[in-house]
């Protein structure tokens, strides 16, 4: 059973390993073992982190990085029975695209692994042992991501435009035709967007695009390093009008982002937490919770566990847009108080505006 991993041009060797366990980030951990395999004597006992390999499996792996205390590798062939939790990745680009690294692991096992990581961190850094583990919050949707930054690169020698995500541990782009974890509306638009970018005269100046989806809006942001010709701006505007999307250009840093489909319109998308009757406005570049299906469950669970009463006080650190602090304010009522702390001045201004809008 071969893996889809993209071959790496390298003079580093290939070896057979027996995988013992998983690392915190989901890589298989093995050791050089000269007694069982034909491993160099000088490497005896050295730890190897192997992408795409699971516990109990024997794999052929291509070494990709060597340092004094450990090595890294990619599994390129499974030589034994697969781990019971191994599944077929849903994405045809898995193994070359660096966007996902656990699609070969059953979701139940992914959750168990992440719980083990949290347990280890609580024990190691805080000396805490949870008395009870709550059932995980889950979503049945695979296409859960409502935001994505997608790299763009024009190759003048081949007159080809690449659009995709970066390869793992590399600055190279993996060209993608689809992203199965991206919201279906955004995913289905990827071929159209690539064709649009290919038609631009200034396509060599496009560095990346960003897609974002709110409850009722979608935005397309184009990052460019040189001023776009009006011809190109017109094409982008026509596409946004056809799709009824918001269109943003970013010629420099994040402060340069501006809306061009309707210069007089607000620069916001929106989402709502119905349980608490609160609405949020966010910019295309703002951080929001990655999974809009799980987010309401997460906020409700936090509020339920706190068992807040009218008049109580709550501290919300790194509050961002107020995803937690505004629902918490609803729980403590007019006589209560939520102190929402945010280190970013820009986020603070947005958070203050959100608070006044909800009053």
mmCIF file of C-alpha atoms in Angstrom:
data_model
loop_
_atom_site.group_PDB
_atom_site.id
_atom_site.type_symbol
_atom_site.label_atom_id
_atom_site.label_comp_id
_atom_site.label_asym_id
_atom_site.label_seq_id
_atom_site.Cartn_x
_atom_site.Cartn_y
_atom_site.Cartn_z
ATOM 1 C CA UNK A 1 0.000 0.000 0.000
ATOM 2 C CA UNK A 2 1.754 3.122 -1.242
ATOM 3 C CA UNK A 3 1.274 6.554 0.248
ATOM 4 C CA UNK A 4 0.524 9.688 -1.749
ATOM 5 C CA UNK A 5 3.450 11.641 -0.326
ATOM 6 C CA UNK A 6 5.183 13.703 -2.956
ATOM 7 C CA UNK A 7 8.733 12.413 -3.634
ATOM 8 C CA UNK A 8 11.416 14.747 -2.362
ATOM 9 C CA UNK A 9 14.588 15.225 -4.394
ATOM 10 C CA UNK A 10 17.066 14.135 -1.764
ATOM 11 C CA UNK A 11 20.187 12.076 -1.307
ATOM 12 C CA UNK A 12 19.048 11.068 2.171
ATOM 13 C CA UNK A 13 18.440 7.319 2.612
ATOM 14 C CA UNK A 14 15.351 5.176 3.047
ATOM 15 C CA UNK A 15 14.931 2.736 5.935
ATOM 16 C CA UNK A 16 12.309 0.369 7.320
ATOM 17 C CA UNK A 17 10.908 1.199 10.767
ATOM 18 C CA UNK A 18 8.421 -0.241 13.247
ATOM 19 C CA UNK A 19 6.250 2.593 14.577
ATOM 20 C CA UNK A 20 5.795 2.634 18.350
ATOM 21 C CA UNK A 21 3.456 5.541 19.131
ATOM 22 C CA UNK A 22 2.258 8.936 17.913
ATOM 23 C CA UNK A 23 3.786 12.306 18.687
ATOM 24 C CA UNK A 24 1.649 15.229 19.847
ATOM 25 C CA UNK A 25 1.266 16.471 16.278
ATOM 26 C CA UNK A 26 0.304 13.057 14.897
ATOM 27 C CA UNK A 27 3.600 11.769 13.504
ATOM 28 C CA UNK A 28 4.675 8.197 14.090
ATOM 29 C CA UNK A 29 7.615 7.736 16.456
ATOM 30 C CA UNK A 30 10.169 4.992 15.825
ATOM 31 C CA UNK A 31 13.799 4.274 16.697
ATOM 32 C CA UNK A 32 16.724 2.953 14.749
ATOM 33 C CA UNK A 33 16.985 -0.726 15.665
ATOM 34 C CA UNK A 34 19.894 -2.612 14.173
ATOM 35 C CA UNK A 35 18.751 -5.884 15.713
ATOM 36 C CA UNK A 36 15.461 -6.007 13.772
ATOM 37 C CA UNK A 37 16.321 -3.985 10.665
ATOM 38 C CA UNK A 38 19.426 -3.181 8.661
ATOM 39 C CA UNK A 39 20.079 0.131 10.338
ATOM 40 C CA UNK A 40 23.510 1.782 10.646
ATOM 41 C CA UNK A 41 25.201 0.942 13.936
ATOM 42 C CA UNK A 42 26.034 4.575 14.669
ATOM 43 C CA UNK A 43 22.311 5.460 14.571
ATOM 44 C CA UNK A 44 21.264 2.791 17.060
ATOM 45 C CA UNK A 45 18.489 4.071 19.351
ATOM 46 C CA UNK A 46 18.080 7.411 17.574
ATOM 47 C CA UNK A 47 14.496 8.689 17.453
ATOM 48 C CA UNK A 48 12.701 9.198 14.123
ATOM 49 C CA UNK A 49 9.462 11.162 13.570
ATOM 50 C CA UNK A 50 7.611 9.747 10.548
ATOM 51 C CA UNK A 51 4.751 11.561 8.833
ATOM 52 C CA UNK A 52 1.740 9.437 7.785
ATOM 53 C CA UNK A 53 2.844 6.430 9.895
ATOM 54 C CA UNK A 54 0.703 4.968 12.704
ATOM 55 C CA UNK A 55 1.486 2.829 15.769
ATOM 56 C CA UNK A 56 2.064 -0.869 15.107
ATOM 57 C CA UNK A 57 2.805 -0.348 11.426
ATOM 58 C CA UNK A 58 6.008 -1.306 9.664
ATOM 59 C CA UNK A 59 6.811 1.298 7.028
ATOM 60 C CA UNK A 60 9.475 2.203 4.539
ATOM 61 C CA UNK A 61 10.362 5.826 5.188
ATOM 62 C CA UNK A 62 12.335 8.473 3.334
ATOM 63 C CA UNK A 63 14.552 10.477 5.672
ATOM 64 C CA UNK A 64 13.902 14.194 5.113
ATOM 65 C CA UNK A 65 15.854 15.869 7.922
ATOM 66 C CA UNK A 66 18.739 14.889 10.171
ATOM 67 C CA UNK A 67 19.896 16.602 13.354
ATOM 68 C CA UNK A 68 22.036 15.314 16.184
ATOM 69 C CA UNK A 69 19.290 13.958 18.463
ATOM 70 C CA UNK A 70 16.525 13.023 16.034
ATOM 71 C CA UNK A 71 15.531 12.582 12.417
ATOM 72 C CA UNK A 72 12.392 13.271 10.421
ATOM 73 C CA UNK A 73 10.951 11.162 7.625
ATOM 74 C CA UNK A 74 7.957 10.569 5.375
ATOM 75 C CA UNK A 75 6.310 7.163 5.152
ATOM 76 C CA UNK A 76 6.382 6.138 1.488
ATOM 77 C CA UNK A 77 5.195 2.523 1.735
ATOM 78 C CA UNK A 78 3.216 0.480 4.251
ATOM 79 C CA UNK A 79 4.792 -2.963 4.650
ATOM 80 C CA UNK A 80 2.454 -4.449 7.267
ATOM 81 C CA UNK A 81 -1.211 -4.584 8.155
ATOM 82 C CA UNK A 82 -2.539 -1.039 8.636
ATOM 83 C CA UNK A 83 -3.364 0.372 12.032
ATOM 84 C CA UNK A 84 -7.118 -0.141 12.741
ATOM 85 C CA UNK A 85 -7.598 3.638 12.821
ATOM 86 C CA UNK A 86 -6.038 4.244 9.415
ATOM 87 C CA UNK A 87 -8.546 5.574 6.884
ATOM 88 C CA UNK A 88 -8.406 6.800 3.308
ATOM 89 C CA UNK A 89 -7.795 10.576 3.220
ATOM 90 C CA UNK A 90 -10.723 12.526 1.804
ATOM 91 C CA UNK A 91 -8.491 14.940 -0.113
ATOM 92 C CA UNK A 92 -6.613 14.018 -3.310
ATOM 93 C CA UNK A 93 -3.854 16.474 -2.339
ATOM 94 C CA UNK A 94 -3.162 14.944 1.080
ATOM 95 C CA UNK A 95 0.505 14.089 1.404
ATOM 96 C CA UNK A 96 1.765 16.904 -0.780
ATOM 97 C CA UNK A 97 -0.303 19.804 0.573
ATOM 98 C CA UNK A 98 0.835 20.966 3.997
ATOM 99 C CA UNK A 99 -2.603 22.156 5.073
ATOM 100 C CA UNK A 100 -3.661 18.886 6.761
ATOM 101 C CA UNK A 101 -1.581 16.228 8.481
ATOM 102 C CA UNK A 102 -4.095 13.838 10.082
ATOM 103 C CA UNK A 103 -6.576 12.913 7.352
ATOM 104 C CA UNK A 104 -5.250 9.344 7.412
ATOM 105 C CA UNK A 105 -6.379 8.974 11.050
ATOM 106 C CA UNK A 106 -9.994 8.205 12.004
ATOM 107 C CA UNK A 107 -11.675 11.251 13.618
ATOM 108 C CA UNK A 108 -12.337 9.324 16.857
ATOM 109 C CA UNK A 109 -8.628 8.593 17.191
ATOM 110 C CA UNK A 110 -7.746 12.187 16.342
ATOM 111 C CA UNK A 111 -9.913 13.377 19.228
ATOM 112 C CA UNK A 112 -8.351 10.833 21.594
ATOM 113 C CA UNK A 113 -4.876 11.944 20.523
ATOM 114 C CA UNK A 114 -5.676 15.613 21.109
ATOM 115 C CA UNK A 115 -7.145 14.774 24.517
ATOM 116 C CA UNK A 116 -3.923 12.957 25.399
ATOM 117 C CA UNK A 117 -1.917 16.022 24.333
ATOM 118 C CA UNK A 118 -4.039 18.287 26.538
ATOM 119 C CA UNK A 119 -3.742 15.850 29.444
ATOM 120 C CA UNK A 120 0.041 15.762 29.041
ATOM 121 C CA UNK A 121 0.317 19.561 28.945
ATOM 122 C CA UNK A 122 -1.894 20.014 32.006
ATOM 123 C CA UNK A 123 0.236 17.534 33.915
ATOM 124 C CA UNK A 124 3.612 18.800 32.713
ATOM 125 C CA UNK A 125 3.071 22.559 32.893
ATOM 126 C CA UNK A 126 0.462 22.920 35.645
ATOM 127 C CA UNK A 127 0.675 19.712 37.673
ATOM 128 C CA UNK A 128 -3.047 19.127 37.120
ATOM 129 C CA UNK A 129 -4.948 15.898 36.576
ATOM 130 C CA UNK A 130 -8.541 16.313 35.298
ATOM 131 C CA UNK A 131 -11.118 14.612 37.508
ATOM 132 C CA UNK A 132 -13.528 14.188 34.598
ATOM 133 C CA UNK A 133 -13.357 14.412 30.812
ATOM 134 C CA UNK A 134 -16.467 15.771 29.129
ATOM 135 C CA UNK A 135 -17.692 14.374 25.843
ATOM 136 C CA UNK A 136 -16.048 16.178 22.919
ATOM 137 C CA UNK A 137 -17.970 18.713 20.873
ATOM 138 C CA UNK A 138 -18.281 17.456 17.327
ATOM 139 C CA UNK A 139 -19.536 18.431 13.911
ATOM 140 C CA UNK A 140 -20.806 16.123 11.197
ATOM 141 C CA UNK A 141 -19.568 18.476 8.479
ATOM 142 C CA UNK A 142 -16.291 17.758 6.729
ATOM 143 C CA UNK A 143 -16.310 21.114 4.906
ATOM 144 C CA UNK A 144 -16.187 23.088 8.135
ATOM 145 C CA UNK A 145 -13.620 25.795 7.339
ATOM 146 C CA UNK A 146 -15.199 29.142 6.518
ATOM 147 C CA UNK A 147 -11.913 30.980 5.994
ATOM 148 C CA UNK A 148 -8.769 30.223 4.007
ATOM 149 C CA UNK A 149 -5.615 31.952 2.806
ATOM 150 C CA UNK A 150 -4.472 30.434 -0.485
ATOM 151 C CA UNK A 151 -1.056 31.132 -1.981
ATOM 152 C CA UNK A 152 -0.652 32.337 -5.564
ATOM 153 C CA UNK A 153 2.505 32.273 -7.672
ATOM 154 C CA UNK A 154 3.027 33.026 -11.351
ATOM 155 C CA UNK A 155 5.812 31.145 -13.147
ATOM 156 C CA UNK A 156 6.846 33.312 -16.123
ATOM 157 C CA UNK A 157 9.052 30.675 -17.777
ATOM 158 C CA UNK A 158 6.167 28.242 -18.130
ATOM 159 C CA UNK A 159 3.506 30.979 -18.226
ATOM 160 C CA UNK A 160 1.679 29.087 -15.491
ATOM 161 C CA UNK A 161 -0.158 30.332 -12.428
ATOM 162 C CA UNK A 162 -0.103 28.160 -9.304
ATOM 163 C CA UNK A 163 -2.791 28.454 -6.652
ATOM 164 C CA UNK A 164 -2.738 26.334 -3.529
ATOM 165 C CA UNK A 165 -1.334 25.738 -0.064
ATOM 166 C CA UNK A 166 2.297 25.415 0.916
ATOM 167 C CA UNK A 167 3.882 22.001 1.069
ATOM 168 C CA UNK A 168 4.750 20.712 4.527
ATOM 169 C CA UNK A 169 8.053 22.175 5.783
ATOM 170 C CA UNK A 170 8.519 24.073 2.523
ATOM 171 C CA UNK A 171 7.811 27.379 0.808
ATOM 172 C CA UNK A 172 6.749 25.593 -2.378
ATOM 173 C CA UNK A 173 3.083 25.675 -3.335
ATOM 174 C CA UNK A 174 1.051 22.544 -3.890
ATOM 175 C CA UNK A 175 -1.351 23.322 -6.707
ATOM 176 C CA UNK A 176 -4.864 22.334 -5.674
ATOM 177 C CA UNK A 177 -8.107 21.869 -7.560
ATOM 178 C CA UNK A 178 -10.190 21.332 -4.442
ATOM 179 C CA UNK A 179 -10.024 21.625 -0.656
ATOM 180 C CA UNK A 180 -12.401 19.142 0.946
ATOM 181 C CA UNK A 181 -12.392 20.794 4.374
ATOM 182 C CA UNK A 182 -13.291 24.203 2.932
ATOM 183 C CA UNK A 183 -16.937 25.312 2.901
ATOM 184 C CA UNK A 184 -18.500 23.890 -0.253
ATOM 185 C CA UNK A 185 -19.387 27.315 -1.695
ATOM 186 C CA UNK A 186 -15.791 28.458 -1.348
ATOM 187 C CA UNK A 187 -14.369 25.158 -2.580
ATOM 188 C CA UNK A 188 -16.511 25.108 -5.710
ATOM 189 C CA UNK A 189 -15.354 28.624 -6.572
ATOM 190 C CA UNK A 190 -11.634 27.756 -6.574
ATOM 191 C CA UNK A 191 -11.409 26.841 -10.308
ATOM 192 C CA UNK A 192 -13.285 30.042 -11.213
ATOM 193 C CA UNK A 193 -10.988 32.170 -9.083
ATOM 194 C CA UNK A 194 -7.883 30.608 -10.584
ATOM 195 C CA UNK A 195 -9.175 31.280 -14.114
ATOM 196 C CA UNK A 196 -9.936 34.861 -13.072
ATOM 197 C CA UNK A 197 -6.416 35.411 -11.731
ATOM 198 C CA UNK A 198 -4.909 33.885 -14.875
ATOM 199 C CA UNK A 199 -6.744 36.524 -16.929
ATOM 200 C CA UNK A 200 -5.187 39.437 -15.019
ATOM 201 C CA UNK A 201 -2.393 41.437 -16.625
ATOM 202 C CA UNK A 202 -0.795 41.900 -13.216
ATOM 203 C CA UNK A 203 -1.020 38.276 -12.125
ATOM 204 C CA UNK A 204 2.704 38.166 -11.335
ATOM 205 C CA UNK A 205 2.100 40.597 -8.451
ATOM 206 C CA UNK A 206 -0.561 38.450 -6.737
ATOM 207 C CA UNK A 207 0.829 36.870 -3.561
ATOM 208 C CA UNK A 208 -2.251 35.232 -2.101
ATOM 209 C CA UNK A 209 -6.006 35.419 -1.830
ATOM 210 C CA UNK A 210 -8.189 35.120 1.252
ATOM 211 C CA UNK A 211 -11.702 33.734 1.276
ATOM 212 C CA UNK A 212 -14.079 34.277 4.180
ATOM 213 C CA UNK A 213 -17.711 33.400 4.763
ATOM 214 C CA UNK A 214 -20.117 34.892 7.266
ATOM 215 C CA UNK A 215 -23.710 33.888 7.930
ATOM 216 C CA UNK A 216 -24.899 35.770 4.865
ATOM 217 C CA UNK A 217 -21.843 37.093 3.053
ATOM 218 C CA UNK A 218 -18.707 35.872 1.295
ATOM 219 C CA UNK A 219 -15.586 37.950 0.715
ATOM 220 C CA UNK A 220 -12.638 37.632 -1.647
ATOM 221 C CA UNK A 221 -9.439 39.473 -0.713
ATOM 222 C CA UNK A 222 -6.572 39.794 -3.210
ATOM 223 C CA UNK A 223 -3.075 40.551 -1.901
ATOM 224 C CA UNK A 224 -0.938 42.256 -4.552
ATOM 225 C CA UNK A 225 2.570 43.750 -4.396
ATOM 226 C CA UNK A 226 2.215 46.184 -7.321
ATOM 227 C CA UNK A 227 -0.640 48.509 -8.201
ATOM 228 C CA UNK A 228 -3.209 46.704 -10.322
ATOM 229 C CA UNK A 229 -4.243 48.111 -13.682
ATOM 230 C CA UNK A 230 -7.823 49.329 -13.902
ATOM 231 C CA UNK A 231 -8.434 46.495 -16.400
ATOM 232 C CA UNK A 232 -7.640 43.972 -13.662
ATOM 233 C CA UNK A 233 -9.679 45.782 -11.015
ATOM 234 C CA UNK A 234 -12.644 45.820 -13.394
ATOM 235 C CA UNK A 235 -12.380 42.056 -13.962
ATOM 236 C CA UNK A 236 -12.254 41.415 -10.222
ATOM 237 C CA UNK A 237 -15.227 43.710 -9.633
ATOM 238 C CA UNK A 238 -17.241 42.001 -12.366
ATOM 239 C CA UNK A 239 -16.608 38.615 -10.759
ATOM 240 C CA UNK A 240 -17.567 39.892 -7.296
ATOM 241 C CA UNK A 241 -20.753 41.432 -8.706
ATOM 242 C CA UNK A 242 -21.652 38.203 -10.486
ATOM 243 C CA UNK A 243 -21.154 36.187 -7.283
ATOM 244 C CA UNK A 244 -22.598 38.939 -5.039
ATOM 245 C CA UNK A 245 -19.438 38.783 -2.955
ATOM 246 C CA UNK A 246 -17.521 41.475 -1.142
ATOM 247 C CA UNK A 247 -14.196 42.300 -2.850
ATOM 248 C CA UNK A 248 -11.123 43.588 -1.035
ATOM 249 C CA UNK A 249 -7.652 44.565 -2.233
ATOM 250 C CA UNK A 250 -4.539 44.534 -0.048
ATOM 251 C CA UNK A 251 -1.560 46.373 -1.611
ATOM 252 C CA UNK A 252 0.591 46.353 1.552
ATOM 253 C CA UNK A 253 0.094 45.385 5.208
ATOM 254 C CA UNK A 254 -3.205 44.486 6.816
ATOM 255 C CA UNK A 255 -3.921 48.177 7.423
ATOM 256 C CA UNK A 256 -4.055 48.702 3.634
ATOM 257 C CA UNK A 257 -7.037 46.380 3.125
ATOM 258 C CA UNK A 258 -9.897 48.233 1.461
ATOM 259 C CA UNK A 259 -13.176 47.275 -0.130
ATOM 260 C CA UNK A 260 -13.551 47.948 -3.859
ATOM 261 C CA UNK A 261 -16.855 46.350 -4.896
ATOM 262 C CA UNK A 262 -18.685 49.066 -2.947
ATOM 263 C CA UNK A 263 -16.353 51.677 -1.488
ATOM 264 C CA UNK A 264 -19.134 53.168 0.661
ATOM 265 C CA UNK A 265 -20.232 49.865 2.203
ATOM 266 C CA UNK A 266 -19.014 48.596 5.564
ATOM 267 C CA UNK A 267 -15.961 46.333 5.636
ATOM 268 C CA UNK A 268 -17.628 43.567 7.613
ATOM 269 C CA UNK A 269 -19.000 40.084 7.432
ATOM 270 C CA UNK A 270 -21.277 38.834 10.200
ATOM 271 C CA UNK A 271 -22.119 35.808 12.303
ATOM 272 C CA UNK A 272 -24.698 35.302 15.027
ATOM 273 C CA UNK A 273 -24.989 33.242 18.205
ATOM 274 C CA UNK A 274 -28.732 32.654 18.381
ATOM 275 C CA UNK A 275 -28.630 31.072 21.833
ATOM 276 C CA UNK A 276 -27.505 34.412 23.295
ATOM 277 C CA UNK A 277 -29.100 36.811 20.801
ATOM 278 C CA UNK A 278 -25.751 38.423 19.924
ATOM 279 C CA UNK A 279 -24.324 39.398 16.545
ATOM 280 C CA UNK A 280 -20.699 39.845 15.529
ATOM 281 C CA UNK A 281 -19.137 41.844 12.706
ATOM 282 C CA UNK A 282 -15.667 40.879 11.516
ATOM 283 C CA UNK A 283 -13.211 41.948 8.824
ATOM 284 C CA UNK A 284 -12.003 39.383 6.274
ATOM 285 C CA UNK A 285 -8.575 39.304 7.960
ATOM 286 C CA UNK A 286 -9.886 39.050 11.543
ATOM 287 C CA UNK A 287 -9.449 35.912 13.617
ATOM 288 C CA UNK A 288 -12.691 34.041 14.179
ATOM 289 C CA UNK A 289 -13.317 30.515 15.417
ATOM 290 C CA UNK A 290 -12.476 28.125 12.603
ATOM 291 C CA UNK A 291 -15.550 25.915 12.899
ATOM 292 C CA UNK A 292 -18.851 27.871 12.832
ATOM 293 C CA UNK A 293 -20.834 24.726 13.640
ATOM 294 C CA UNK A 294 -18.883 23.882 16.786
ATOM 295 C CA UNK A 295 -18.432 27.480 17.969
ATOM 296 C CA UNK A 296 -22.008 27.955 19.302
ATOM 297 C CA UNK A 297 -21.764 24.599 21.096
ATOM 298 C CA UNK A 298 -18.442 25.635 22.636
ATOM 299 C CA UNK A 299 -19.719 29.001 23.867
ATOM 300 C CA UNK A 300 -22.897 27.474 25.328
ATOM 301 C CA UNK A 301 -20.931 24.743 27.098
ATOM 302 C CA UNK A 302 -18.585 27.303 28.660
ATOM 303 C CA UNK A 303 -21.508 29.368 29.908
ATOM 304 C CA UNK A 304 -23.343 26.294 31.217
ATOM 305 C CA UNK A 305 -20.276 25.077 33.114
ATOM 306 C CA UNK A 306 -19.753 28.482 34.718
ATOM 307 C CA UNK A 307 -23.355 28.438 36.039
ATOM 308 C CA UNK A 308 -23.353 32.229 36.133
ATOM 309 C CA UNK A 309 -25.965 34.170 38.050
ATOM 310 C CA UNK A 310 -27.224 37.718 37.676
ATOM 311 C CA UNK A 311 -24.779 40.183 39.231
ATOM 312 C CA UNK A 312 -21.658 38.020 39.073
ATOM 313 C CA UNK A 313 -18.281 39.110 37.668
ATOM 314 C CA UNK A 314 -16.297 37.332 34.938
ATOM 315 C CA UNK A 315 -12.793 37.837 33.515
ATOM 316 C CA UNK A 316 -12.292 37.016 29.806
ATOM 317 C CA UNK A 317 -8.627 37.145 28.763
ATOM 318 C CA UNK A 318 -7.644 37.602 25.097
ATOM 319 C CA UNK A 319 -11.270 38.283 24.290
ATOM 320 C CA UNK A 320 -10.832 39.177 20.598
ATOM 321 C CA UNK A 321 -14.168 40.154 19.065
ATOM 322 C CA UNK A 322 -16.022 39.122 22.214
ATOM 323 C CA UNK A 323 -17.029 35.644 21.062
ATOM 324 C CA UNK A 324 -17.223 34.597 24.724
ATOM 325 C CA UNK A 325 -17.472 37.904 26.593
ATOM 326 C CA UNK A 326 -20.694 39.105 24.949
ATOM 327 C CA UNK A 327 -22.591 35.863 25.702
ATOM 328 C CA UNK A 328 -21.119 35.950 29.219
ATOM 329 C CA UNK A 329 -22.470 39.472 29.642
ATOM 330 C CA UNK A 330 -25.930 38.170 28.766
ATOM 331 C CA UNK A 331 -25.566 35.556 31.510
ATOM 332 C CA UNK A 332 -24.614 37.998 34.295
ATOM 333 C CA UNK A 333 -27.177 40.607 33.248
ATOM 334 C CA UNK A 334 -27.258 44.360 33.821
ATOM 335 C CA UNK A 335 -26.141 44.006 37.430
ATOM 336 C CA UNK A 336 -23.141 41.835 36.559
ATOM 337 C CA UNK A 337 -19.795 42.654 35.007
ATOM 338 C CA UNK A 338 -17.538 41.071 32.383
ATOM 339 C CA UNK A 339 -13.961 42.347 32.231
ATOM 340 C CA UNK A 340 -12.771 41.599 28.691
ATOM 341 C CA UNK A 341 -8.991 41.935 28.234
ATOM 342 C CA UNK A 342 -7.340 42.190 24.817
ATOM 343 C CA UNK A 343 -3.681 42.988 24.041
ATOM 344 C CA UNK A 344 -4.262 44.305 20.530
ATOM 345 C CA UNK A 345 -5.422 47.929 20.299
ATOM 346 C CA UNK A 346 -7.173 47.250 16.990
ATOM 347 C CA UNK A 347 -9.030 44.320 18.541
ATOM 348 C CA UNK A 348 -9.862 46.475 21.568
ATOM 349 C CA UNK A 349 -11.514 49.098 19.352
ATOM 350 C CA UNK A 350 -13.524 46.435 17.516
ATOM 351 C CA UNK A 351 -14.506 44.782 20.798
ATOM 352 C CA UNK A 352 -15.711 48.114 22.223
ATOM 353 C CA UNK A 353 -17.781 48.794 19.097
ATOM 354 C CA UNK A 354 -19.333 45.314 19.284
ATOM 355 C CA UNK A 355 -20.282 45.887 22.937
ATOM 356 C CA UNK A 356 -22.074 49.157 22.254
ATOM 357 C CA UNK A 357 -23.976 47.612 19.355
ATOM 358 C CA UNK A 358 -25.348 44.880 21.638
ATOM 359 C CA UNK A 359 -26.508 47.276 24.355
#
